[in-house]
Amino acid sequence: MPLDRTDYRTISQDELIAVLAADRKFDGFSFRPDVTFDDLDCTKSHFANCLFQAPSIKGADFSNASFRNCKFAPARIASCKFVDAQLAGCLFFDAEQKTGCTFAFCEMKGAEMSNCNFSAGAFEHCDLYGVRAEFCGFRGTRFHGTRFSRALSRKVIVTKARFDTCNFSFADMSGLSLRSCELLSCRFSETLLFDADLTDAAMRGCMIDRAEWDRAKLGGADLRGSSIAGLNLAVLAEYAGLTIDESQQETILEQLGVEVRPD
């Protein structure tokens, strides 16, 4: 597997700058802790099978860059841009340390993520408007102050994101606004969704188990095809217009203390 390789080629700071001034293609490189990306223009760069070992990256611009089968040691990635970046098969989680990467104040609008592992990490005050993720792991990940919206005017705010077959088990998604977002075939096991706004969200085909929903808004949300063990409408802030399928009725009513018996 590319992420298990040990034959990385080292690269110096001067060599990094030289490649950025040339074709911006990096394949099989190890960026040691003393090699810094701070404040560098890495737009439209291509990173494949690379190892990033720096404990922090600050102010770098990775807009329109691509990362394929790359591995990141636990790091704080702050005030960086990943606008329209593509991340495929990347690992941002150290299994031995059980620690992930922290993205703080990063602009990640339109980023595409597939088969990436962000477990035990954090997205703090990041802009994830229009992000698309599939088959990604966010297990135990914290989303604090992160937004998925953009203001078109003073009165019009649009929220947009799509997550397909992603794992949010044990994640902290409290207070997030995910209005009208798509969360399809995702797993929410013991996920914290306190005060989350999921108005008009599509959550079809999800595995939802013992999630914490207190004061969450599910008005107009579509939960058809999802397992909804533990969903108690009484603790929600809003659920008018919530859509479920016929097979889910019994689960919902049982949480409200209503017994359903056959005719």
PDB file of N, CA and C in Angstrom, residues 163-253:
ATOM      1  N   PHE A 163     -21.944  14.822   1.770  1.00  0.00           N
ATOM      2  CA  PHE A 163     -21.157  13.744   2.358  1.00  0.00           C
ATOM      3  C   PHE A 163     -21.837  12.428   1.986  1.00  0.00           C
ATOM      4  N   ASP A 164     -21.103  11.546   1.359  1.00  0.00           N
ATOM      5  CA  ASP A 164     -21.667  10.273   0.894  1.00  0.00           C
ATOM      6  C   ASP A 164     -20.834   9.126   1.477  1.00  0.00           C
ATOM      7  N   THR A 165     -21.507   8.246   2.232  1.00  0.00           N
ATOM      8  CA  THR A 165     -20.864   7.065   2.815  1.00  0.00           C
ATOM      9  C   THR A 165     -19.662   7.469   3.679  1.00  0.00           C
ATOM     10  N   CYS A 166     -19.889   8.401   4.586  1.00  0.00           N
ATOM     11  CA  CYS A 166     -18.846   8.858   5.504  1.00  0.00           C
ATOM     12  C   CYS A 166     -19.189   8.423   6.932  1.00  0.00           C
ATOM     13  N   ASN A 167     -18.168   8.280   7.756  1.00  0.00           N
ATOM     14  CA  ASN A 167     -18.351   7.829   9.131  1.00  0.00           C
ATOM     15  C   ASN A 167     -18.149   8.996  10.101  1.00  0.00           C
ATOM     16  N   PHE A 168     -19.239   9.405  10.747  1.00  0.00           N
ATOM     17  CA  PHE A 168     -19.187  10.489  11.738  1.00  0.00           C
ATOM     18  C   PHE A 168     -19.387   9.958  13.157  1.00  0.00           C
ATOM     19  N   SER A 169     -19.134   8.690  13.391  1.00  0.00           N
ATOM     20  CA  SER A 169     -19.320   8.127  14.719  1.00  0.00           C
ATOM     21  C   SER A 169     -18.458   8.860  15.747  1.00  0.00           C
ATOM     22  N   PHE A 170     -19.064   9.161  16.892  1.00  0.00           N
ATOM     23  CA  PHE A 170     -18.391   9.829  18.006  1.00  0.00           C
ATOM     24  C   PHE A 170     -17.894  11.238  17.653  1.00  0.00           C
ATOM     25  N   ALA A 171     -18.275  11.752  16.506  1.00  0.00           N
ATOM     26  CA  ALA A 171     -17.869  13.105  16.123  1.00  0.00           C
ATOM     27  C   ALA A 171     -18.690  14.132  16.901  1.00  0.00           C
ATOM     28  N   ASP A 172     -18.120  15.305  17.071  1.00  0.00           N
ATOM     29  CA  ASP A 172     -18.823  16.408  17.724  1.00  0.00           C
ATOM     30  C   ASP A 172     -19.230  17.409  16.648  1.00  0.00           C
ATOM     31  N   MET A 173     -20.518  17.379  16.293  1.00  0.00           N
ATOM     32  CA  MET A 173     -21.055  18.265  15.269  1.00  0.00           C
ATOM     33  C   MET A 173     -22.042  19.250  15.884  1.00  0.00           C
ATOM     34  N   SER A 174     -21.872  19.495  17.155  1.00  0.00           N
ATOM     35  CA  SER A 174     -22.787  20.377  17.883  1.00  0.00           C
ATOM     36  C   SER A 174     -22.775  21.786  17.292  1.00  0.00           C
ATOM     37  N   GLY A 175     -23.960  22.353  17.149  1.00  0.00           N
ATOM     38  CA  GLY A 175     -24.080  23.733  16.720  1.00  0.00           C
ATOM     39  C   GLY A 175     -23.842  23.988  15.251  1.00  0.00           C
ATOM     40  N   LEU A 176     -23.589  22.948  14.476  1.00  0.00           N
ATOM     41  CA  LEU A 176     -23.339  23.157  13.044  1.00  0.00           C
ATOM     42  C   LEU A 176     -24.630  23.494  12.312  1.00  0.00           C
ATOM     43  N   SER A 177     -24.518  24.341  11.300  1.00  0.00           N
ATOM     44  CA  SER A 177     -25.631  24.595  10.398  1.00  0.00           C
ATOM     45  C   SER A 177     -25.390  23.801   9.125  1.00  0.00           C
ATOM     46  N   LEU A 178     -26.231  22.786   8.921  1.00  0.00           N
ATOM     47  CA  LEU A 178     -26.138  21.927   7.741  1.00  0.00           C
ATOM     48  C   LEU A 178     -27.470  21.948   6.986  1.00  0.00           C
ATOM     49  N   ARG A 179     -28.083  23.105   6.986  1.00  0.00           N
ATOM     50  CA  ARG A 179     -29.371  23.262   6.312  1.00  0.00           C
ATOM     51  C   ARG A 179     -29.251  22.879   4.835  1.00  0.00           C
ATOM     52  N   SER A 180     -30.153  22.034   4.393  1.00  0.00           N
ATOM     53  CA  SER A 180     -30.236  21.624   2.975  1.00  0.00           C
ATOM     54  C   SER A 180     -29.017  20.839   2.493  1.00  0.00           C
ATOM     55  N   CYS A 181     -28.140  20.446   3.404  1.00  0.00           N
ATOM     56  CA  CYS A 181     -26.971  19.668   2.993  1.00  0.00           C
ATOM     57  C   CYS A 181     -27.355  18.201   2.776  1.00  0.00           C
ATOM     58  N   GLU A 182     -26.508  17.484   2.055  1.00  0.00           N
ATOM     59  CA  GLU A 182     -26.743  16.073   1.789  1.00  0.00           C
ATOM     60  C   GLU A 182     -25.775  15.237   2.621  1.00  0.00           C
ATOM     61  N   LEU A 183     -26.328  14.353   3.435  1.00  0.00           N
ATOM     62  CA  LEU A 183     -25.541  13.416   4.229  1.00  0.00           C
ATOM     63  C   LEU A 183     -26.126  12.033   3.946  1.00  0.00           C
ATOM     64  N   LEU A 184     -25.609  11.379   2.948  1.00  0.00           N
ATOM     65  CA  LEU A 184     -26.217  10.175   2.409  1.00  0.00           C
ATOM     66  C   LEU A 184     -25.429   8.932   2.805  1.00  0.00           C
ATOM     67  N   SER A 185     -26.143   7.914   3.268  1.00  0.00           N
ATOM     68  CA  SER A 185     -25.529   6.622   3.633  1.00  0.00           C
ATOM     69  C   SER A 185     -24.368   6.805   4.596  1.00  0.00           C
ATOM     70  N   CYS A 186     -24.490   7.764   5.508  1.00  0.00           N
ATOM     71  CA  CYS A 186     -23.428   8.039   6.480  1.00  0.00           C
ATOM     72  C   CYS A 186     -23.736   7.350   7.809  1.00  0.00           C
ATOM     73  N   ARG A 187     -22.721   7.207   8.620  1.00  0.00           N
ATOM     74  CA  ARG A 187     -22.876   6.585   9.935  1.00  0.00           C
ATOM     75  C   ARG A 187     -22.750   7.638  11.032  1.00  0.00           C
ATOM     76  N   PHE A 188     -23.767   7.685  11.907  1.00  0.00           N
ATOM     77  CA  PHE A 188     -23.779   8.601  13.039  1.00  0.00           C
ATOM     78  C   PHE A 188     -24.006   7.774  14.309  1.00  0.00           C
ATOM     79  N   SER A 189     -22.967   7.183  14.833  1.00  0.00           N
ATOM     80  CA  SER A 189     -23.070   6.380  16.045  1.00  0.00           C
ATOM     81  C   SER A 189     -22.539   7.194  17.227  1.00  0.00           C
ATOM     82  N   GLU A 190     -23.419   7.494  18.177  1.00  0.00           N
ATOM     83  CA  GLU A 190     -23.079   8.310  19.343  1.00  0.00           C
ATOM     84  C   GLU A 190     -22.488   9.658  18.931  1.00  0.00           C
ATOM     85  N   THR A 191     -22.988  10.191  17.854  1.00  0.00           N
ATOM     86  CA  THR A 191     -22.551  11.498  17.363  1.00  0.00           C
ATOM     87  C   THR A 191     -23.231  12.615  18.152  1.00  0.00           C
ATOM     88  N   LEU A 192     -22.493  13.657  18.462  1.00  0.00           N
ATOM     89  CA  LEU A 192     -23.060  14.797  19.177  1.00  0.00           C
ATOM     90  C   LEU A 192     -23.629  15.786  18.166  1.00  0.00           C
ATOM     91  N   LEU A 193     -24.942  15.964  18.214  1.00  0.00           N
ATOM     92  CA  LEU A 193     -25.629  16.871  17.301  1.00  0.00           C
ATOM     93  C   LEU A 193     -26.446  17.898  18.076  1.00  0.00           C
ATOM     94  N   PHE A 194     -25.988  18.238  19.283  1.00  0.00           N
ATOM     95  CA  PHE A 194     -26.673  19.254  20.074  1.00  0.00           C
ATOM     96  C   PHE A 194     -26.773  20.563  19.282  1.00  0.00           C
ATOM     97  N   ASP A 195     -27.958  21.127  19.235  1.00  0.00           N
ATOM     98  CA  ASP A 195     -28.173  22.451  18.623  1.00  0.00           C
ATOM     99  C   ASP A 195     -27.826  22.494  17.135  1.00  0.00           C
ATOM    100  N   ALA A 196     -27.660  21.359  16.494  1.00  0.00           N
ATOM    101  CA  ALA A 196     -27.352  21.347  15.056  1.00  0.00           C
ATOM    102  C   ALA A 196     -28.594  21.724  14.258  1.00  0.00           C
ATOM    103  N   ASP A 197     -28.379  22.450  13.183  1.00  0.00           N
ATOM    104  CA  ASP A 197     -29.483  22.845  12.299  1.00  0.00           C
ATOM    105  C   ASP A 197     -29.425  21.978  11.045  1.00  0.00           C
ATOM    106  N   LEU A 198     -30.324  21.001  10.970  1.00  0.00           N
ATOM    107  CA  LEU A 198     -30.404  20.086   9.837  1.00  0.00           C
ATOM    108  C   LEU A 198     -31.705  20.291   9.069  1.00  0.00           C
ATOM    109  N   THR A 199     -32.202  21.503   9.134  1.00  0.00           N
ATOM    110  CA  THR A 199     -33.429  21.848   8.418  1.00  0.00           C
ATOM    111  C   THR A 199     -33.281  21.539   6.924  1.00  0.00           C
ATOM    112  N   ASP A 200     -34.243  20.789   6.387  1.00  0.00           N
ATOM    113  CA  ASP A 200     -34.282  20.442   4.959  1.00  0.00           C
ATOM    114  C   ASP A 200     -33.081  19.612   4.501  1.00  0.00           C
ATOM    115  N   ALA A 201     -32.335  19.062   5.444  1.00  0.00           N
ATOM    116  CA  ALA A 201     -31.184  18.232   5.065  1.00  0.00           C
ATOM    117  C   ALA A 201     -31.658  16.867   4.564  1.00  0.00           C
ATOM    118  N   ALA A 202     -30.896  16.286   3.651  1.00  0.00           N
ATOM    119  CA  ALA A 202     -31.172  14.933   3.157  1.00  0.00           C
ATOM    120  C   ALA A 202     -30.250  13.976   3.894  1.00  0.00           C
ATOM    121  N   MET A 203     -30.845  13.122   4.731  1.00  0.00           N
ATOM    122  CA  MET A 203     -30.065  12.153   5.505  1.00  0.00           C
ATOM    123  C   MET A 203     -30.581  10.741   5.215  1.00  0.00           C
ATOM    124  N   ARG A 204     -30.716  10.433   3.963  1.00  0.00           N
ATOM    125  CA  ARG A 204     -31.289   9.157   3.544  1.00  0.00           C
ATOM    126  C   ARG A 204     -30.262   8.019   3.642  1.00  0.00           C
ATOM    127  N   GLY A 205     -30.762   6.870   4.077  1.00  0.00           N
ATOM    128  CA  GLY A 205     -29.930   5.676   4.105  1.00  0.00           C
ATOM    129  C   GLY A 205     -28.823   5.706   5.139  1.00  0.00           C
ATOM    130  N   CYS A 206     -28.973   6.506   6.180  1.00  0.00           N
ATOM    131  CA  CYS A 206     -27.922   6.633   7.196  1.00  0.00           C
ATOM    132  C   CYS A 206     -28.122   5.637   8.336  1.00  0.00           C
ATOM    133  N   MET A 207     -27.035   5.318   9.005  1.00  0.00           N
ATOM    134  CA  MET A 207     -27.069   4.516  10.215  1.00  0.00           C
ATOM    135  C   MET A 207     -26.938   5.476  11.397  1.00  0.00           C
ATOM    136  N   ILE A 208     -28.025   5.715  12.086  1.00  0.00           N
ATOM    137  CA  ILE A 208     -28.042   6.671  13.185  1.00  0.00           C
ATOM    138  C   ILE A 208     -28.334   5.913  14.471  1.00  0.00           C
ATOM    139  N   ASP A 209     -27.361   5.875  15.366  1.00  0.00           N
ATOM    140  CA  ASP A 209     -27.470   5.039  16.561  1.00  0.00           C
ATOM    141  C   ASP A 209     -27.014   5.816  17.797  1.00  0.00           C
ATOM    142  N   ARG A 210     -27.937   6.065  18.720  1.00  0.00           N
ATOM    143  CA  ARG A 210     -27.634   6.737  19.992  1.00  0.00           C
ATOM    144  C   ARG A 210     -26.994   8.110  19.801  1.00  0.00           C
ATOM    145  N   ALA A 211     -27.374   8.787  18.758  1.00  0.00           N
ATOM    146  CA  ALA A 211     -26.895  10.159  18.555  1.00  0.00           C
ATOM    147  C   ALA A 211     -27.578  11.083  19.565  1.00  0.00           C
ATOM    148  N   GLU A 212     -26.907  12.167  19.903  1.00  0.00           N
ATOM    149  CA  GLU A 212     -27.450  13.146  20.848  1.00  0.00           C
ATOM    150  C   GLU A 212     -28.060  14.298  20.057  1.00  0.00           C
ATOM    151  N   TRP A 213     -29.392  14.420  20.123  1.00  0.00           N
ATOM    152  CA  TRP A 213     -30.122  15.345  19.269  1.00  0.00           C
ATOM    153  C   TRP A 213     -30.666  16.563  20.004  1.00  0.00           C
ATOM    154  N   ASP A 214     -30.366  16.751  21.268  1.00  0.00           N
ATOM    155  CA  ASP A 214     -31.038  17.793  22.041  1.00  0.00           C
ATOM    156  C   ASP A 214     -30.990  19.156  21.338  1.00  0.00           C
ATOM    157  N   ARG A 215     -32.161  19.741  21.170  1.00  0.00           N
ATOM    158  CA  ARG A 215     -32.353  21.080  20.577  1.00  0.00           C
ATOM    159  C   ARG A 215     -31.961  21.149  19.098  1.00  0.00           C
ATOM    160  N   ALA A 216     -31.763  19.995  18.461  1.00  0.00           N
ATOM    161  CA  ALA A 216     -31.460  19.993  17.023  1.00  0.00           C
ATOM    162  C   ALA A 216     -32.707  20.343  16.219  1.00  0.00           C
ATOM    163  N   LYS A 217     -32.503  20.898  15.045  1.00  0.00           N
ATOM    164  CA  LYS A 217     -33.606  21.244  14.149  1.00  0.00           C
ATOM    165  C   LYS A 217     -33.635  20.256  12.990  1.00  0.00           C
ATOM    166  N   LEU A 218     -34.769  19.556  12.861  1.00  0.00           N
ATOM    167  CA  LEU A 218     -34.936  18.579  11.784  1.00  0.00           C
ATOM    168  C   LEU A 218     -36.165  18.888  10.936  1.00  0.00           C
ATOM    169  N   GLY A 219     -36.602  20.136  10.978  1.00  0.00           N
ATOM    170  CA  GLY A 219     -37.759  20.512  10.181  1.00  0.00           C
ATOM    171  C   GLY A 219     -37.482  20.335   8.692  1.00  0.00           C
ATOM    172  N   GLY A 220     -38.350  19.582   8.027  1.00  0.00           N
ATOM    173  CA  GLY A 220     -38.201  19.382   6.581  1.00  0.00           C
ATOM    174  C   GLY A 220     -37.101  18.424   6.189  1.00  0.00           C
ATOM    175  N   ALA A 221     -36.413  17.829   7.164  1.00  0.00           N
ATOM    176  CA  ALA A 221     -35.332  16.889   6.846  1.00  0.00           C
ATOM    177  C   ALA A 221     -35.905  15.586   6.300  1.00  0.00           C
ATOM    178  N   ASP A 222     -35.113  14.888   5.505  1.00  0.00           N
ATOM    179  CA  ASP A 222     -35.538  13.633   4.880  1.00  0.00           C
ATOM    180  C   ASP A 222     -34.687  12.496   5.448  1.00  0.00           C
ATOM    181  N   LEU A 223     -35.295  11.659   6.296  1.00  0.00           N
ATOM    182  CA  LEU A 223     -34.589  10.558   6.936  1.00  0.00           C
ATOM    183  C   LEU A 223     -35.022   9.199   6.395  1.00  0.00           C
ATOM    184  N   ARG A 224     -35.635   9.191   5.247  1.00  0.00           N
ATOM    185  CA  ARG A 224     -36.121   7.920   4.713  1.00  0.00           C
ATOM    186  C   ARG A 224     -34.975   6.927   4.494  1.00  0.00           C
ATOM    187  N   GLY A 225     -35.232   5.692   4.894  1.00  0.00           N
ATOM    188  CA  GLY A 225     -34.238   4.646   4.707  1.00  0.00           C
ATOM    189  C   GLY A 225     -33.150   4.621   5.749  1.00  0.00           C
ATOM    190  N   SER A 226     -33.221   5.512   6.721  1.00  0.00           N
ATOM    191  CA  SER A 226     -32.194   5.562   7.771  1.00  0.00           C
ATOM    192  C   SER A 226     -32.657   4.802   9.006  1.00  0.00           C
ATOM    193  N   SER A 227     -31.709   4.193   9.707  1.00  0.00           N
ATOM    194  CA  SER A 227     -32.026   3.638  11.020  1.00  0.00           C
ATOM    195  C   SER A 227     -31.967   4.798  11.997  1.00  0.00           C
ATOM    196  N   ILE A 228     -32.960   4.910  12.852  1.00  0.00           N
ATOM    197  CA  ILE A 228     -33.067   6.104  13.695  1.00  0.00           C
ATOM    198  C   ILE A 228     -33.257   5.717  15.162  1.00  0.00           C
ATOM    199  N   ALA A 229     -32.488   4.712  15.608  1.00  0.00           N
ATOM    200  CA  ALA A 229     -32.592   4.268  16.989  1.00  0.00           C
ATOM    201  C   ALA A 229     -32.277   5.422  17.941  1.00  0.00           C
ATOM    202  N   GLY A 230     -33.183   5.656  18.878  1.00  0.00           N
ATOM    203  CA  GLY A 230     -32.939   6.684  19.886  1.00  0.00           C
ATOM    204  C   GLY A 230     -33.381   8.080  19.502  1.00  0.00           C
ATOM    205  N   LEU A 231     -33.964   8.250  18.318  1.00  0.00           N
ATOM    206  CA  LEU A 231     -34.413   9.590  17.923  1.00  0.00           C
ATOM    207  C   LEU A 231     -35.717   9.927  18.639  1.00  0.00           C
ATOM    208  N   ASN A 232     -35.644  10.851  19.563  1.00  0.00           N
ATOM    209  CA  ASN A 232     -36.798  11.269  20.356  1.00  0.00           C
ATOM    210  C   ASN A 232     -37.220  12.662  19.909  1.00  0.00           C
ATOM    211  N   LEU A 233     -38.380  12.743  19.279  1.00  0.00           N
ATOM    212  CA  LEU A 233     -38.854  14.030  18.778  1.00  0.00           C
ATOM    213  C   LEU A 233     -39.030  15.049  19.895  1.00  0.00           C
ATOM    214  N   ALA A 234     -39.251  14.572  21.098  1.00  0.00           N
ATOM    215  CA  ALA A 234     -39.522  15.482  22.218  1.00  0.00           C
ATOM    216  C   ALA A 234     -38.327  16.362  22.569  1.00  0.00           C
ATOM    217  N   VAL A 235     -37.112  15.934  22.239  1.00  0.00           N
ATOM    218  CA  VAL A 235     -35.931  16.726  22.603  1.00  0.00           C
ATOM    219  C   VAL A 235     -35.506  17.666  21.476  1.00  0.00           C
ATOM    220  N   LEU A 236     -36.154  17.567  20.326  1.00  0.00           N
ATOM    221  CA  LEU A 236     -35.783  18.393  19.180  1.00  0.00           C
ATOM    222  C   LEU A 236     -36.348  19.803  19.318  1.00  0.00           C
ATOM    223  N   ALA A 237     -35.649  20.745  18.724  1.00  0.00           N
ATOM    224  CA  ALA A 237     -36.155  22.117  18.696  1.00  0.00           C
ATOM    225  C   ALA A 237     -37.216  22.275  17.622  1.00  0.00           C
ATOM    226  N   GLU A 238     -37.125  21.454  16.578  1.00  0.00           N
ATOM    227  CA  GLU A 238     -38.083  21.569  15.478  1.00  0.00           C
ATOM    228  C   GLU A 238     -38.076  20.277  14.669  1.00  0.00           C
ATOM    229  N   TYR A 239     -39.272  19.827  14.261  1.00  0.00           N
ATOM    230  CA  TYR A 239     -39.345  18.649  13.393  1.00  0.00           C
ATOM    231  C   TYR A 239     -40.537  18.698  12.430  1.00  0.00           C
ATOM    232  N   ALA A 240     -41.191  19.847  12.332  1.00  0.00           N
ATOM    233  CA  ALA A 240     -42.309  19.975  11.402  1.00  0.00           C
ATOM    234  C   ALA A 240     -41.840  19.708   9.969  1.00  0.00           C
ATOM    235  N   GLY A 241     -42.551  18.847   9.287  1.00  0.00           N
ATOM    236  CA  GLY A 241     -42.197  18.540   7.906  1.00  0.00           C
ATOM    237  C   GLY A 241     -41.145  17.453   7.776  1.00  0.00           C
ATOM    238  N   LEU A 242     -40.733  16.845   8.898  1.00  0.00           N
ATOM    239  CA  LEU A 242     -39.767  15.747   8.842  1.00  0.00           C
ATOM    240  C   LEU A 242     -40.354  14.593   8.046  1.00  0.00           C
ATOM    241  N   THR A 243     -39.553  14.046   7.132  1.00  0.00           N
ATOM    242  CA  THR A 243     -40.025  12.957   6.275  1.00  0.00           C
ATOM    243  C   THR A 243     -39.365  11.643   6.678  1.00  0.00           C
ATOM    244  N   ILE A 244     -40.194  10.642   6.964  1.00  0.00           N
ATOM    245  CA  ILE A 244     -39.715   9.294   7.237  1.00  0.00           C
ATOM    246  C   ILE A 244     -40.546   8.330   6.393  1.00  0.00           C
ATOM    247  N   ASP A 245     -40.100   7.084   6.321  1.00  0.00           N
ATOM    248  CA  ASP A 245     -40.906   6.114   5.590  1.00  0.00           C
ATOM    249  C   ASP A 245     -41.763   5.311   6.567  1.00  0.00           C
ATOM    250  N   GLU A 246     -42.662   4.517   6.037  1.00  0.00           N
ATOM    251  CA  GLU A 246     -43.632   3.821   6.871  1.00  0.00           C
ATOM    252  C   GLU A 246     -42.975   2.908   7.905  1.00  0.00           C
ATOM    253  N   SER A 247     -41.879   2.271   7.536  1.00  0.00           N
ATOM    254  CA  SER A 247     -41.237   1.325   8.443  1.00  0.00           C
ATOM    255  C   SER A 247     -40.591   2.004   9.650  1.00  0.00           C
ATOM    256  N   GLN A 248     -40.412   3.321   9.581  1.00  0.00           N
ATOM    257  CA  GLN A 248     -39.774   4.050  10.685  1.00  0.00           C
ATOM    258  C   GLN A 248     -40.782   4.570  11.709  1.00  0.00           C
ATOM    259  N   GLN A 249     -42.062   4.476  11.393  1.00  0.00           N
ATOM    260  CA  GLN A 249     -43.074   5.050  12.276  1.00  0.00           C
ATOM    261  C   GLN A 249     -43.021   4.463  13.680  1.00  0.00           C
ATOM    262  N   GLU A 250     -42.887   3.148  13.763  1.00  0.00           N
ATOM    263  CA  GLU A 250     -42.913   2.485  15.064  1.00  0.00           C
ATOM    264  C   GLU A 250     -41.765   2.965  15.952  1.00  0.00           C
ATOM    265  N   THR A 251     -40.563   3.104  15.355  1.00  0.00           N
ATOM    266  CA  THR A 251     -39.409   3.562  16.132  1.00  0.00           C
ATOM    267  C   THR A 251     -39.644   4.961  16.693  1.00  0.00           C
ATOM    268  N   ILE A 252     -40.175   5.835  15.878  1.00  0.00           N
ATOM    269  CA  ILE A 252     -40.441   7.209  16.315  1.00  0.00           C
ATOM    270  C   ILE A 252     -41.489   7.235  17.428  1.00  0.00           C
ATOM    271  N   LEU A 253     -42.569   6.506  17.245  1.00  0.00           N
ATOM    272  CA  LEU A 253     -43.653   6.535  18.222  1.00  0.00           C
ATOM    273  C   LEU A 253     -43.246   5.896  19.551  1.00  0.00           C
TER     274      LEU A 253
END
